[in-house]
mmCIF file of C-alpha atoms in Angstrom:
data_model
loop_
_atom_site.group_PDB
_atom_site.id
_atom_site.type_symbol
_atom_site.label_atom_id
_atom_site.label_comp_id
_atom_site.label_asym_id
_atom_site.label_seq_id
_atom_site.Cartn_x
_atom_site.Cartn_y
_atom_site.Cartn_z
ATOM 1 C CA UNK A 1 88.763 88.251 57.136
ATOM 2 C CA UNK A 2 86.263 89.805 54.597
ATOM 3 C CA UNK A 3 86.669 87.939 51.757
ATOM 4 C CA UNK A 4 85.117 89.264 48.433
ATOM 5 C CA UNK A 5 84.051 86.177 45.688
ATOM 6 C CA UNK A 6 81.720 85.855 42.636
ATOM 7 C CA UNK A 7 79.197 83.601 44.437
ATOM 8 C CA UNK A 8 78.789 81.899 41.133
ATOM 9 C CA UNK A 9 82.563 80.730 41.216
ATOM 10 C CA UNK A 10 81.777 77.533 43.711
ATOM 11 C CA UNK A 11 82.082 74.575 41.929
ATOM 12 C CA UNK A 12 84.628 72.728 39.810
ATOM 13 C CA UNK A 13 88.623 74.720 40.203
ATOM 14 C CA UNK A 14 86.959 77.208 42.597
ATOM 15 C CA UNK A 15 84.943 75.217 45.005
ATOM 16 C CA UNK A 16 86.778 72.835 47.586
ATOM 17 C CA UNK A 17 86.305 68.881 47.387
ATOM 18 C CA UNK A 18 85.205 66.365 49.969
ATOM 19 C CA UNK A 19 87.997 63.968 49.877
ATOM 20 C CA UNK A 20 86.084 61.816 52.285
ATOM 21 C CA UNK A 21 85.047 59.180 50.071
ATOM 22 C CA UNK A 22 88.734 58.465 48.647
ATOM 23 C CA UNK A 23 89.796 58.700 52.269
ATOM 24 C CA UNK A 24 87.403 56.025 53.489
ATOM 25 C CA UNK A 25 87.112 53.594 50.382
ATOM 26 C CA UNK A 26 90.939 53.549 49.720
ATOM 27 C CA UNK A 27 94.279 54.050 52.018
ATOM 28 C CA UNK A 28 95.293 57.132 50.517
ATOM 29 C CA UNK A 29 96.047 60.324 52.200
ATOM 30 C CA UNK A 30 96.873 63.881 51.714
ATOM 31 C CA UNK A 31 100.683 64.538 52.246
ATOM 32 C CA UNK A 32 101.346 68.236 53.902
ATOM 33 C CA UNK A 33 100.917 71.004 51.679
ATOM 34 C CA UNK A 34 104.856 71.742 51.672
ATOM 35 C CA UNK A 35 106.150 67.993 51.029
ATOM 36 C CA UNK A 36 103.567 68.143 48.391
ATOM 37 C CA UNK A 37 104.877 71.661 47.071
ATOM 38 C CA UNK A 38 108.445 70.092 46.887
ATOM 39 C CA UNK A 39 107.681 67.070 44.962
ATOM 40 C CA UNK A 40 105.846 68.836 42.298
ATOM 41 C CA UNK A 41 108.939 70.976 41.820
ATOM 42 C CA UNK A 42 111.212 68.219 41.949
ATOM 43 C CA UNK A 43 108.937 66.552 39.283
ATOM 44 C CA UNK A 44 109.092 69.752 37.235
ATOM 45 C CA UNK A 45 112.515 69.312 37.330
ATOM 46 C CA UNK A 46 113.036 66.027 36.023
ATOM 47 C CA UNK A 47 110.261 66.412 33.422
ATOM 48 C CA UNK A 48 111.479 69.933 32.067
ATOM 49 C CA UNK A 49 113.184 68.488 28.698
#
């Protein structure tokens, strides 16, 4: 795909992060995109009030 970006937008929110140093100097891991998706919404809903 041709993909069209400000080449200035590539750090902070737009750039991606190397999540290999958590990975290696702790046990924590990504959870799929969708379980993650659901949670947040479930914590939405608990926290709404």
């Amino acid at each position: 795909a041709n993909i069209v970006q400000d080449v200035r937008l590539k750090g902070g929110m737009w750039g991606a992060y190397d999540i290999a140093r958590i990975m290696r100097d702790t046990e924590w891991r990504p959870c799929p995109g969708k379980e993650a998706f659901h949670a947040y919404m479930d914590w939405i809903a608990a926290n709404e009030n």
